[in-house]
PDB file of C-alpha atoms in Angstrom:
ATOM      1  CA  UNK V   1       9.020 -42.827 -63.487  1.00 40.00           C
ATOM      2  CA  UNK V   2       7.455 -39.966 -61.759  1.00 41.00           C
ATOM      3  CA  UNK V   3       7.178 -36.067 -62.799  1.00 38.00           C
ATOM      4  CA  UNK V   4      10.480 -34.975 -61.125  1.00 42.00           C
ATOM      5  CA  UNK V   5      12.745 -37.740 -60.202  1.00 44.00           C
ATOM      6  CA  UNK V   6      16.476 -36.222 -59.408  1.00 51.00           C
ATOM      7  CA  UNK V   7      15.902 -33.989 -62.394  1.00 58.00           C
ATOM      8  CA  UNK V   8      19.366 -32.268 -61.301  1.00 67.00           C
ATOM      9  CA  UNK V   9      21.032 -35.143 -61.551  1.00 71.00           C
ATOM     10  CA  UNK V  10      19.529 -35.621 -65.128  1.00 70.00           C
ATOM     11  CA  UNK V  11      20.489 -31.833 -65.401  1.00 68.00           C
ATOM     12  CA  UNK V  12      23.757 -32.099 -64.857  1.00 78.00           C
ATOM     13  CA  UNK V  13      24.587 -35.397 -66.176  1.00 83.00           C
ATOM     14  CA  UNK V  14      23.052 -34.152 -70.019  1.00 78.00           C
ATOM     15  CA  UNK V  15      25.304 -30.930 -69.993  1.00 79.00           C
ATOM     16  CA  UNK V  16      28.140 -32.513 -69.171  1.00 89.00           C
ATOM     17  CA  UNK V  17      27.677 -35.342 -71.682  1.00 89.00           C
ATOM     18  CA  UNK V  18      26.709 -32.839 -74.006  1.00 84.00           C
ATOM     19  CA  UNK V  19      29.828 -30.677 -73.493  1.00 87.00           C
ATOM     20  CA  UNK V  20      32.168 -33.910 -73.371  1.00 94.00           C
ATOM     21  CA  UNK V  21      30.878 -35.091 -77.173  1.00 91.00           C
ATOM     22  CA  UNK V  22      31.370 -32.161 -78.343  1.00 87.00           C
ATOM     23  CA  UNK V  23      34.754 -31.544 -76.929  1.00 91.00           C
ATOM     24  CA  UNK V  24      35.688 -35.151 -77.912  1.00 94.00           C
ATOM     25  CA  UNK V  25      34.446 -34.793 -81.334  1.00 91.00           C
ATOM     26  CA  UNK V  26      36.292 -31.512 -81.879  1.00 90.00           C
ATOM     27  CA  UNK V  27      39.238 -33.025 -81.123  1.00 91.00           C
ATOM     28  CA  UNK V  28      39.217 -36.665 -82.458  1.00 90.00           C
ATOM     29  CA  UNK V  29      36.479 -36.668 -85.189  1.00 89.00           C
ATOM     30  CA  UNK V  30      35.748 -40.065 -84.327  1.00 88.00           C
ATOM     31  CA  UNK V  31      33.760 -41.643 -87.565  1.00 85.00           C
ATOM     32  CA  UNK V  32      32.357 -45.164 -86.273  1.00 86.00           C
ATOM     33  CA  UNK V  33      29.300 -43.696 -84.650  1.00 81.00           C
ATOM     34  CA  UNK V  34      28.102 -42.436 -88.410  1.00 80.00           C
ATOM     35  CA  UNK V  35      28.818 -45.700 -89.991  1.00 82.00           C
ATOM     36  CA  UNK V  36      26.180 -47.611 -87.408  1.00 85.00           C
ATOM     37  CA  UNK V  37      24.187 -44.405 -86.953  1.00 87.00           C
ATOM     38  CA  UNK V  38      24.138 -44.250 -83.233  1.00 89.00           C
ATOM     39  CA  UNK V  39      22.426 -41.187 -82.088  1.00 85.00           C
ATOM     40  CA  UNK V  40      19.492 -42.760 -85.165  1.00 87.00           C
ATOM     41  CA  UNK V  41      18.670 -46.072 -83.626  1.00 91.00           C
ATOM     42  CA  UNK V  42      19.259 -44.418 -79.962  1.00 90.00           C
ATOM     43  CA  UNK V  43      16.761 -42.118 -80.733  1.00 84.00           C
ATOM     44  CA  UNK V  44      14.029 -44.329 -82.195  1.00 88.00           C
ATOM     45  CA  UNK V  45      14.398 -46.387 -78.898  1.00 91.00           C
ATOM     46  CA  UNK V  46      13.966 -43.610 -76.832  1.00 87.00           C
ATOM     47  CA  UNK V  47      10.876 -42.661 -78.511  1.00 86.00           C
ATOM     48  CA  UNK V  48       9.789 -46.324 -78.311  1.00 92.00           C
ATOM     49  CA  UNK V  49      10.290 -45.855 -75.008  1.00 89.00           C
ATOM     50  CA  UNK V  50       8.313 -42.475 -74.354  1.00 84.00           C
ATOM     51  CA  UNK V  51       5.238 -44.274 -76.337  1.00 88.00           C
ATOM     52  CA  UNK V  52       5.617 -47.388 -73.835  1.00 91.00           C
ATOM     53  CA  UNK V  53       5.287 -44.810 -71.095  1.00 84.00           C
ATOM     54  CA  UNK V  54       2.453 -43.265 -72.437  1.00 84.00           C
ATOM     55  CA  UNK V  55       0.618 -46.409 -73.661  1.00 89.00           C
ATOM     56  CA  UNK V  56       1.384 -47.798 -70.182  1.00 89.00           C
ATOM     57  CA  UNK V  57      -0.192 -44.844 -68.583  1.00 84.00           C
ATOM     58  CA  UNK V  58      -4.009 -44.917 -68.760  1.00 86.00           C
ATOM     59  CA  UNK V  59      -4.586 -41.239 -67.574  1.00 79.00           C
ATOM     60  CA  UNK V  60      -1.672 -40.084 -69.962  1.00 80.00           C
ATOM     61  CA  UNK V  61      -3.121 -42.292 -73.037  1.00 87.00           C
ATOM     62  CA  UNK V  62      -6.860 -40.976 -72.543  1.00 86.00           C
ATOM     63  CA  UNK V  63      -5.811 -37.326 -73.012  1.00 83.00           C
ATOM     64  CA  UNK V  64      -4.002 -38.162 -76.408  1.00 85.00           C
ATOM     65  CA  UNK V  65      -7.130 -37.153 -78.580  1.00 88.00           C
ATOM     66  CA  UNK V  66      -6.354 -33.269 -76.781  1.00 90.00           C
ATOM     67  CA  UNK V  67      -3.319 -33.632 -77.355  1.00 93.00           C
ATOM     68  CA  UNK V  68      -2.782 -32.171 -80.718  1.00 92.00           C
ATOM     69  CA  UNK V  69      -4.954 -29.501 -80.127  1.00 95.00           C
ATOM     70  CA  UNK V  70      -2.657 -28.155 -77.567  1.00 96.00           C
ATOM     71  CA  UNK V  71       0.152 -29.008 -79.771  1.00 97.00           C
ATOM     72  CA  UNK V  72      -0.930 -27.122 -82.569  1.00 96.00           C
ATOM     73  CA  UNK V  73      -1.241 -24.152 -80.548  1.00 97.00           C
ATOM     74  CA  UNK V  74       2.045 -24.201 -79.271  1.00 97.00           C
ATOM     75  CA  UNK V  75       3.633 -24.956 -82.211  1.00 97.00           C
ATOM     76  CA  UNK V  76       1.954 -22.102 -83.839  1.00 97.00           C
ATOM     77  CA  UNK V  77       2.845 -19.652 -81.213  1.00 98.00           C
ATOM     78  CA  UNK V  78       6.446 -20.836 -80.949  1.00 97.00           C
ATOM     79  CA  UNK V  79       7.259 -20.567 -84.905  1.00 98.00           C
ATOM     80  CA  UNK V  80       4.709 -16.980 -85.048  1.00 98.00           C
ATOM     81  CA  UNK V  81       7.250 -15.715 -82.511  1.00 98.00           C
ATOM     82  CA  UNK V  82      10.299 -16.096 -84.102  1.00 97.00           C
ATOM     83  CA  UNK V  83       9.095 -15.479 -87.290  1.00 97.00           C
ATOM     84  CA  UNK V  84       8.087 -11.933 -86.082  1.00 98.00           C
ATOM     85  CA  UNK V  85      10.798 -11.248 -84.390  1.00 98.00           C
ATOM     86  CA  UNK V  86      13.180 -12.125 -87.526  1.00 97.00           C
ATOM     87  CA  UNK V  87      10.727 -10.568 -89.429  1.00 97.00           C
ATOM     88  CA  UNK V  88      11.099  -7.496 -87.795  1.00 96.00           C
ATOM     89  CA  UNK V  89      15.006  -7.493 -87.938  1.00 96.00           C
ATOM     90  CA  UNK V  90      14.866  -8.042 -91.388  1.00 94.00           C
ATOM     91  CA  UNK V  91      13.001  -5.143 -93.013  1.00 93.00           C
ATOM     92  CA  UNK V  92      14.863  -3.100 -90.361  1.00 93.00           C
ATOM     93  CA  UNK V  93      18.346  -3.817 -92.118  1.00 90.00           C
ATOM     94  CA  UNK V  94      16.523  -3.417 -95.444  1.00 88.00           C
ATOM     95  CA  UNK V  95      15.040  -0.220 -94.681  1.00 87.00           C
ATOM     96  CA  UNK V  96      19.065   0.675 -92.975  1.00 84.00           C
ATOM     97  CA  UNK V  97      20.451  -0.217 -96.574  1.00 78.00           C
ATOM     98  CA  UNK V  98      18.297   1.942 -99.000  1.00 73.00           C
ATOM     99  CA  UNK V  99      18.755   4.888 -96.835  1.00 64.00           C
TER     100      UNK V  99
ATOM    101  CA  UNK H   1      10.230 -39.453 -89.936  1.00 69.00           C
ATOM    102  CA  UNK H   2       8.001 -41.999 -90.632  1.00 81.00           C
ATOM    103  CA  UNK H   3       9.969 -44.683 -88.588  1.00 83.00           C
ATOM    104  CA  UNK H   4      10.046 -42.199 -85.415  1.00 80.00           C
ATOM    105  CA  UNK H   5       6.297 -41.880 -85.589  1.00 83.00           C
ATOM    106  CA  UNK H   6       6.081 -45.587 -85.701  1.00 91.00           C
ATOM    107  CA  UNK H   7       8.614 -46.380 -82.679  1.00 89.00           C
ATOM    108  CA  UNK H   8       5.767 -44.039 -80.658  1.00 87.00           C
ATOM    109  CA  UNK H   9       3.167 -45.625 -81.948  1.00 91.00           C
ATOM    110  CA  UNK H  10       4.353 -49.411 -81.519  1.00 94.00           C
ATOM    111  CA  UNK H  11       5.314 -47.737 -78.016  1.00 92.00           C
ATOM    112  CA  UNK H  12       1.858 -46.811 -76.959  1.00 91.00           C
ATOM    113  CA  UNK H  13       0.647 -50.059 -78.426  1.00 94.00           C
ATOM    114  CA  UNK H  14       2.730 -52.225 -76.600  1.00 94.00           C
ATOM    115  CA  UNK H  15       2.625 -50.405 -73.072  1.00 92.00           C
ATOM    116  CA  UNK H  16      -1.506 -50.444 -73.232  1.00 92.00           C
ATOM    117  CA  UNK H  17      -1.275 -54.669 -73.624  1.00 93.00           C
ATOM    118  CA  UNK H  18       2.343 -55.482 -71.928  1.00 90.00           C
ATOM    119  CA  UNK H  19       4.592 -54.559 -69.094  1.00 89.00           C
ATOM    120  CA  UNK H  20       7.859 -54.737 -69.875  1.00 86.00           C
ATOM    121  CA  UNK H  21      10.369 -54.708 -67.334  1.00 86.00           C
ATOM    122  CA  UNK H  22      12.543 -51.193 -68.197  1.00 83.00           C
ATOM    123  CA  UNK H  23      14.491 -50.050 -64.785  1.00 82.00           C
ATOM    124  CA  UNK H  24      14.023 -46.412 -64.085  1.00 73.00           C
ATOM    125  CA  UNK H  25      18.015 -45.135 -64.577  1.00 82.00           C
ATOM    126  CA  UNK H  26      17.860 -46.757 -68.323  1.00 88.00           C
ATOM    127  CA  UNK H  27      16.173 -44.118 -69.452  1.00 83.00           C
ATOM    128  CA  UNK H  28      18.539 -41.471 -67.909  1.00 83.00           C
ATOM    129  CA  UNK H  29      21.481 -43.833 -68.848  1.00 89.00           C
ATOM    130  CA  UNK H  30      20.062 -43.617 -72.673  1.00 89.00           C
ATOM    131  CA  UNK H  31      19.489 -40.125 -72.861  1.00 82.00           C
ATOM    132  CA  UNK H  32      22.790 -38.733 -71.735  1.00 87.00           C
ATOM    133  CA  UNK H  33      24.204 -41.157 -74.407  1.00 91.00           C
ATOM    134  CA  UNK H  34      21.822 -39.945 -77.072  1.00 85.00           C
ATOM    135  CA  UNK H  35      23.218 -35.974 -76.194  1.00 83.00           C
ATOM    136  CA  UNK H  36      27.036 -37.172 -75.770  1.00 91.00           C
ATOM    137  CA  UNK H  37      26.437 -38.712 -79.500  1.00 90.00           C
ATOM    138  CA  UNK H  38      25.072 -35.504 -81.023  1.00 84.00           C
ATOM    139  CA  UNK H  39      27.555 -33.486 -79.294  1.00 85.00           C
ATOM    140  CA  UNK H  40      30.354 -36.103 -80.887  1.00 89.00           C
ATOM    141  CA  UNK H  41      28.188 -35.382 -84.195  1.00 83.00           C
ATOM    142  CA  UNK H  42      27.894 -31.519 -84.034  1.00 82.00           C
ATOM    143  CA  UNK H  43      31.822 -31.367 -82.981  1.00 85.00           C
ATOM    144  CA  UNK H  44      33.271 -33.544 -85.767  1.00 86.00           C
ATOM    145  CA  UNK H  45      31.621 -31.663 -88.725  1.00 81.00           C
ATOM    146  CA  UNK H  46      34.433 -30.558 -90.825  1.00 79.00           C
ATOM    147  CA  UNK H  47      35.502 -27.081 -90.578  1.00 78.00           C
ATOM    148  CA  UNK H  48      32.532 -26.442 -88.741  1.00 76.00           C
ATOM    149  CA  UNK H  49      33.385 -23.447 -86.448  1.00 75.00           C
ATOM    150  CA  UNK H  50      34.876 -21.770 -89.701  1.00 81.00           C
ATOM    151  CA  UNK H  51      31.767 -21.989 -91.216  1.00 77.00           C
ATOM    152  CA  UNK H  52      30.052 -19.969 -88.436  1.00 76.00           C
ATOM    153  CA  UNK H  53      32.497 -18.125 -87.401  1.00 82.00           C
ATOM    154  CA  UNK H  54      31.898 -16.212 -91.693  1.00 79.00           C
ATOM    155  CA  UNK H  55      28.743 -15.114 -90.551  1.00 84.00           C
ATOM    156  CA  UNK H  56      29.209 -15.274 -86.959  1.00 91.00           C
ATOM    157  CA  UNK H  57      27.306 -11.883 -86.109  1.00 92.00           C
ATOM    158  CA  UNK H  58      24.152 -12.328 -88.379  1.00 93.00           C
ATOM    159  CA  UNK H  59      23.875 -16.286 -87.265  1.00 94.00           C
ATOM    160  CA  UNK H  60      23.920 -15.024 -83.816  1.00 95.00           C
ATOM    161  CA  UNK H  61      21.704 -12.493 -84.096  1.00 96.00           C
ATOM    162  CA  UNK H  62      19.418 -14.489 -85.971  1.00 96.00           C
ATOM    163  CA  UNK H  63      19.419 -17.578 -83.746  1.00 97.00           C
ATOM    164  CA  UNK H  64      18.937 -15.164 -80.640  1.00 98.00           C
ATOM    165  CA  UNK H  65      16.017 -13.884 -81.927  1.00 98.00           C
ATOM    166  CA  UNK H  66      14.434 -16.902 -83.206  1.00 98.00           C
ATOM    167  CA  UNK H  67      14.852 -18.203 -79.424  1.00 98.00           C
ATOM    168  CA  UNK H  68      13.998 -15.252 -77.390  1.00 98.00           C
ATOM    169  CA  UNK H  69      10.353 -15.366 -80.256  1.00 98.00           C
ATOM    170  CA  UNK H  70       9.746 -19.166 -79.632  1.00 98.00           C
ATOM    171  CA  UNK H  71       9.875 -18.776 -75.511  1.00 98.00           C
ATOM    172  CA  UNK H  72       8.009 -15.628 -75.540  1.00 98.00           C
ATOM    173  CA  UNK H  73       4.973 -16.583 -77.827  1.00 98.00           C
ATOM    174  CA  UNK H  74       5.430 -20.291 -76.434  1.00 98.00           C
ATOM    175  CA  UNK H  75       4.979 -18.412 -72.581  1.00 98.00           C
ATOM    176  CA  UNK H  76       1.819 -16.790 -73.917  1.00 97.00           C
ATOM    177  CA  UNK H  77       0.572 -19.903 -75.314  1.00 97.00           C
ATOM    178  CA  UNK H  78      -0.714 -21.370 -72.366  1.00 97.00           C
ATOM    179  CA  UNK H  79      -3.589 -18.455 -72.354  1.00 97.00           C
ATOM    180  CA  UNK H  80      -4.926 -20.253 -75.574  1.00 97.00           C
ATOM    181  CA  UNK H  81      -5.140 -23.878 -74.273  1.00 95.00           C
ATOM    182  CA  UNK H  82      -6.772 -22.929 -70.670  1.00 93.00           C
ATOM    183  CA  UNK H  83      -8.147 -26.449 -70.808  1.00 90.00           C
ATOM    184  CA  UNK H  84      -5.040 -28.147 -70.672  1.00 92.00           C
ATOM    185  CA  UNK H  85      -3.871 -26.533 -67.493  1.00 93.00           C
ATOM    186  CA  UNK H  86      -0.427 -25.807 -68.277  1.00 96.00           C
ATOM    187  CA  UNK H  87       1.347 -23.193 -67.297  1.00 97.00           C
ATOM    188  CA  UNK H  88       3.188 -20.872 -69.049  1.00 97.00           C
ATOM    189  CA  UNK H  89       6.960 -21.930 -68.131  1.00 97.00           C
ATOM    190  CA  UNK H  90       5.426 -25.462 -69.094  1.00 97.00           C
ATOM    191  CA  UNK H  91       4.080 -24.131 -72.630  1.00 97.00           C
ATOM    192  CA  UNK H  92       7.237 -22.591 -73.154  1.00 98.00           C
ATOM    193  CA  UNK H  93       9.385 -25.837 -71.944  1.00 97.00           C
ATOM    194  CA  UNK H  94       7.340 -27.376 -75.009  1.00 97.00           C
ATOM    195  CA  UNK H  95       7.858 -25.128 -77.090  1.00 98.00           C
ATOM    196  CA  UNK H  96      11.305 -24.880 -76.679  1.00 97.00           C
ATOM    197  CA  UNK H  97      12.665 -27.848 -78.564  1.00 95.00           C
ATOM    198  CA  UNK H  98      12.422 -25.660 -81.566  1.00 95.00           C
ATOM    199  CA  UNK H  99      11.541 -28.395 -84.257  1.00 92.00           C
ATOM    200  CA  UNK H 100      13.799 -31.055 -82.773  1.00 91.00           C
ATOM    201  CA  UNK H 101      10.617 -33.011 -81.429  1.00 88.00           C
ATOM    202  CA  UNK H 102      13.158 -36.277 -80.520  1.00 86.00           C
ATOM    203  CA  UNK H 103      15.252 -34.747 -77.970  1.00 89.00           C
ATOM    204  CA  UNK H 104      12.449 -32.593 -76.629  1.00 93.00           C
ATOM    205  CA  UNK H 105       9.779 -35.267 -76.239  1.00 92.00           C
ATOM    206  CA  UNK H 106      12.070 -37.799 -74.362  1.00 90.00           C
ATOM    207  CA  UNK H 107      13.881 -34.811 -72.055  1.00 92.00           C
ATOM    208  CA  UNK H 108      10.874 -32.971 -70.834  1.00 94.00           C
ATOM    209  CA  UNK H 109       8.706 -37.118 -70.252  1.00 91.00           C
ATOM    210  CA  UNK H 110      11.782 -37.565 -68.031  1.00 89.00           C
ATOM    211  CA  UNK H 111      12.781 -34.224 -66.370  1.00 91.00           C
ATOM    212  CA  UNK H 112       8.987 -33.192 -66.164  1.00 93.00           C
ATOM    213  CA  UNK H 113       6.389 -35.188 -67.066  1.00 92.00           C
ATOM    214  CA  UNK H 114       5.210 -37.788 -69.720  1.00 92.00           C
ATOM    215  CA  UNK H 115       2.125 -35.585 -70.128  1.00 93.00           C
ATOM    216  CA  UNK H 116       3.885 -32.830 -71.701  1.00 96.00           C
ATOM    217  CA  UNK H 117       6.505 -34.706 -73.231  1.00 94.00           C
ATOM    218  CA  UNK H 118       3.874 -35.920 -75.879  1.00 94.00           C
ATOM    219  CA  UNK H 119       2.733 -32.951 -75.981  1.00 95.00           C
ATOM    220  CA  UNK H 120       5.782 -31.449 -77.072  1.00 96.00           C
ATOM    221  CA  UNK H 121       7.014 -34.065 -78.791  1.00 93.00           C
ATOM    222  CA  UNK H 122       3.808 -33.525 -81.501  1.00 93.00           C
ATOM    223  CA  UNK H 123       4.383 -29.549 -80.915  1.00 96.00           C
ATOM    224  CA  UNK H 124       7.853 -30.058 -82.503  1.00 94.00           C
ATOM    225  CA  UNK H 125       6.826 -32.282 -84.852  1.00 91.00           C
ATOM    226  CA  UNK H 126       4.435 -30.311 -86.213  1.00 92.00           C
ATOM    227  CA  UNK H 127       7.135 -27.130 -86.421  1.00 94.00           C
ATOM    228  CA  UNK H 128       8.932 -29.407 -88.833  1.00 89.00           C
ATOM    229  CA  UNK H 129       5.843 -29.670 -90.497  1.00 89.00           C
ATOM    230  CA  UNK H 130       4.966 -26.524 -90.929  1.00 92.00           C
ATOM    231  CA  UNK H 131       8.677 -25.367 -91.831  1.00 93.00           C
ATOM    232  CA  UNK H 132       8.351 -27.835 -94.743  1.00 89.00           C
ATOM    233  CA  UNK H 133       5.095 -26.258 -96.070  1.00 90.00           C
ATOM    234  CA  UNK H 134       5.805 -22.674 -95.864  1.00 93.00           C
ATOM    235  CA  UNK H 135       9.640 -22.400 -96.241  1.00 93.00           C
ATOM    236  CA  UNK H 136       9.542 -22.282 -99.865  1.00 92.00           C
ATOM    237  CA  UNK H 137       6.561 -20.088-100.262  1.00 94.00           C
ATOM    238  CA  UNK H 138       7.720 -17.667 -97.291  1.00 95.00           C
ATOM    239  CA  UNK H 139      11.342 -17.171 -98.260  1.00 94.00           C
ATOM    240  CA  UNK H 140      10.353 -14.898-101.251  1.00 93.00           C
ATOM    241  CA  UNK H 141       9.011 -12.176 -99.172  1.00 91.00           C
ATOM    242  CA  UNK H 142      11.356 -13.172 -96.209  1.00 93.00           C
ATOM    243  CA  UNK H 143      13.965 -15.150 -96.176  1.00 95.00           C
ATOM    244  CA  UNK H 144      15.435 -14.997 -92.896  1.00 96.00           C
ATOM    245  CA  UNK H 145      12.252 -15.133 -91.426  1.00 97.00           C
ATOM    246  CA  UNK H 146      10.869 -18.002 -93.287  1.00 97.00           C
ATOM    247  CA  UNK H 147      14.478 -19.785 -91.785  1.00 96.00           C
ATOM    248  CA  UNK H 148      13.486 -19.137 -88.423  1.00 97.00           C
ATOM    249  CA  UNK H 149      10.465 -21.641 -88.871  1.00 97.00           C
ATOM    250  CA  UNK H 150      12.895 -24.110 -89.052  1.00 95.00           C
ATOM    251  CA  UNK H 151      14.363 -23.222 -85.487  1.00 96.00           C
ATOM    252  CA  UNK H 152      16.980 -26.338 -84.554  1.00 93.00           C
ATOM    253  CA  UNK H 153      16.253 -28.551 -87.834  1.00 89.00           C
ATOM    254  CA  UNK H 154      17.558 -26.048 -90.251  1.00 90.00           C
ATOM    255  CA  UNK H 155      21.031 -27.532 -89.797  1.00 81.00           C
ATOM    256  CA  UNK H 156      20.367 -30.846 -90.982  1.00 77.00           C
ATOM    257  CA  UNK H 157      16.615 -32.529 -92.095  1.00 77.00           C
ATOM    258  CA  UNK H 158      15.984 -29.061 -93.433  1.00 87.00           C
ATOM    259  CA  UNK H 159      18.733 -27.632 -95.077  1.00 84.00           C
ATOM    260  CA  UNK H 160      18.497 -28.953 -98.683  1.00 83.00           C
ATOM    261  CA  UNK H 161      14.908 -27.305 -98.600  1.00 87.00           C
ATOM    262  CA  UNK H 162      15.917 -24.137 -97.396  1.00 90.00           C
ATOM    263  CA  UNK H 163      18.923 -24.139-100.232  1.00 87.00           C
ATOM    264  CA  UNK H 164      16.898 -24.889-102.733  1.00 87.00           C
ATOM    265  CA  UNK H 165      14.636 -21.717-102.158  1.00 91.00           C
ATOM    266  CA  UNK H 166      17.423 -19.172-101.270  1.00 90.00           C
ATOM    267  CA  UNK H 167      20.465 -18.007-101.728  1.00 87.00           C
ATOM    268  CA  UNK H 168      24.016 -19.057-100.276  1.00 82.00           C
ATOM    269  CA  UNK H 169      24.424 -16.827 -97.823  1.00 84.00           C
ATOM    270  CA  UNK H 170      20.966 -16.898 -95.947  1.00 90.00           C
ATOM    271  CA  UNK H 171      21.421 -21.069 -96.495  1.00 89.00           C
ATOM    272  CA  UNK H 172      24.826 -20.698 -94.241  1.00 85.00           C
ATOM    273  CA  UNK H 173      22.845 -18.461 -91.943  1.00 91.00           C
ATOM    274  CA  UNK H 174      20.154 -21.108 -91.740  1.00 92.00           C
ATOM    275  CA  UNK H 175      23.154 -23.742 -90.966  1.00 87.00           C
ATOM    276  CA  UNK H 176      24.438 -21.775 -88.499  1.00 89.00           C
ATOM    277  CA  UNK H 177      20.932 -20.810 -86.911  1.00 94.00           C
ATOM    278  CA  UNK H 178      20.353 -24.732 -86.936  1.00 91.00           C
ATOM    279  CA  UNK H 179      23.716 -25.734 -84.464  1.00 89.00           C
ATOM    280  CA  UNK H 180      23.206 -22.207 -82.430  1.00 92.00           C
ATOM    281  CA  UNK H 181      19.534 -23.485 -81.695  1.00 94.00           C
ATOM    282  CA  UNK H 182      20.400 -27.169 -81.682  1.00 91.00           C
ATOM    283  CA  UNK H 183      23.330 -26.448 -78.989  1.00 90.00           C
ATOM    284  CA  UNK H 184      20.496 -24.197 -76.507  1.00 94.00           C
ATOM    285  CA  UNK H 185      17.947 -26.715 -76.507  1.00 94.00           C
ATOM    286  CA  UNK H 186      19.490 -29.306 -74.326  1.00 92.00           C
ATOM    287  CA  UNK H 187      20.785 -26.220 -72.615  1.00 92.00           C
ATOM    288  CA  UNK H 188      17.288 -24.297 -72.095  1.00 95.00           C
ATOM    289  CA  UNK H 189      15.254 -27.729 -71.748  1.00 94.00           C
ATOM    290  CA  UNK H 190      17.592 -27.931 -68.292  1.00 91.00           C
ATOM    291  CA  UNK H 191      17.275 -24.840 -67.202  1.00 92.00           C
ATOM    292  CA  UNK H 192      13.565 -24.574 -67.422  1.00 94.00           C
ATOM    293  CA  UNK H 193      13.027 -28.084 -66.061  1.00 92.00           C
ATOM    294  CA  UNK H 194      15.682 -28.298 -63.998  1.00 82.00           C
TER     295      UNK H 194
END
């Protein structure tokens, strides 16, 4: 797999199977995905499959020990952000409501 | 949670010994399932639009500016790691999967690269974490804003937490905040990698 194989087609393939579940579960509330959790055990092999490509990848598995540094600092950025902006927001309705 | 981390880590294993023969399109093929599944899921919750639609203008507000918060501070991000080289739409991409480290990890390894997959994959992961942790301390002094950690997962692995801590009201907010945010990450991942 290289870095940006026909990411357009992966584009618009996702949104539209995106929009067509939900327009098909709207609709028909279909059940038997639940009962043999589908999007569960599709998920844990596409994670398998991520760690395969990884572990397979000897310039991609060397740079795992940096890897949570740079995680960590996203992470933290990402949830400072919205928490600030919300933040924000909030004592700005509180402050609108006592006046 | 436990089993996810495991699936990556027998993952890794297994690709640094074996080769296994997995054609190119399967992951593409598996993906698109995985997001026409969750889609099914999301749409066949009962009465879920009427749920939203109660709070509609506070849930949007609130998931708009939990989103625009995570892709700004996740843009400026990449000035902290200068060693990894990233830039900042690619510290943002990361970023951007808002605590559902799953769907983010295996879209951006196969619209981008595997590099930053991981790397948001853990980024997400570690969102979750850190929603679980401070949720229940930060929702005294704010409880929208200690919802916002939660970003896409407050609709589902977190929402019993986040009830238990507040009241009704900012628990259907947090519900609502979790589908708006779930629905735009698929959406945004696209867009940014696309």
């Amino acid at each position: 797999m290289n870095e940006s194989r026909c990411s357009t087609v992966v584009f618009t393939g996702i949104l539209v199977a995106f929009i067509a579940g939900l327009w098909i579960g709207y609709k028909r509330r279909p059940t038997f995905f639940k009962k043999y959790k589908v999007v569960f055990w599709i998920t844990l092999m596409l994670l398998f499959l991520m760690g395969y490509e990884t572990g397979s990848n000897a310039e991609l598995f060397e740079s795992l020990p940096r890897i949570g540094w740079w995680a960590l600092v996203i992470a933290v950025s990402g949830v400072a952000g919205g928490f600030l902006f919300v933040f924000l927001f909030e004592q700005a309705m509180k402050k609108r409501k006592s006046l | 949670m436990m089993l996810m981390l495991s699936a990556v880590a027998g993952g890794i294993l297994l690709g640094r010994f074996f080769t296994l023969p997995v054609p190119d399109y399967f992951v593409t093929v598996l993906l698109m399932a995985l997001v026409f599944f969750v889609g099914l899921e999301i749409g066949s919750e009962e009465g879920i639009f009427k749920k939203i639609k109660k709070e509609l203008a506070l849930i949007l507000i609130q998931s708009a500016l939990v989103i625009s918060g995570t892709l700004i501070f996740g843009w400026f991000s990449c000035y902290l790691i200068r060693s990894s080289g990233f830039s900042g739409k690619e510290t943002m991409g990361a970023a951007a999967g808002m605590g559902w480290y799953s769907l983010s990890g295996v879209m951006i390894s196969e619209m981008h690269s595997p590099l930053l997959g991981t790397v948001s994959f853990a980024a997400n992961l570690i969102r979750e974490t850190l929603a679980i942790l401070f949720i229940p301390i930060l929702s005294r002094f704010s409880p929208l804003a200690s919802v916002s950690i939660g970003g896409a997962a407050s609709m589902d692995v977190l929402l019993g937490l986040i009830s238990k801590h507040n009241r009704l009201s900012v628990t259907l907010i947090a519900f609502g905040q979790g589908v708006i945010c779930s629905l735009m990450v698929p959406v945004i991942l696209s867009i940014v990698f696309g």
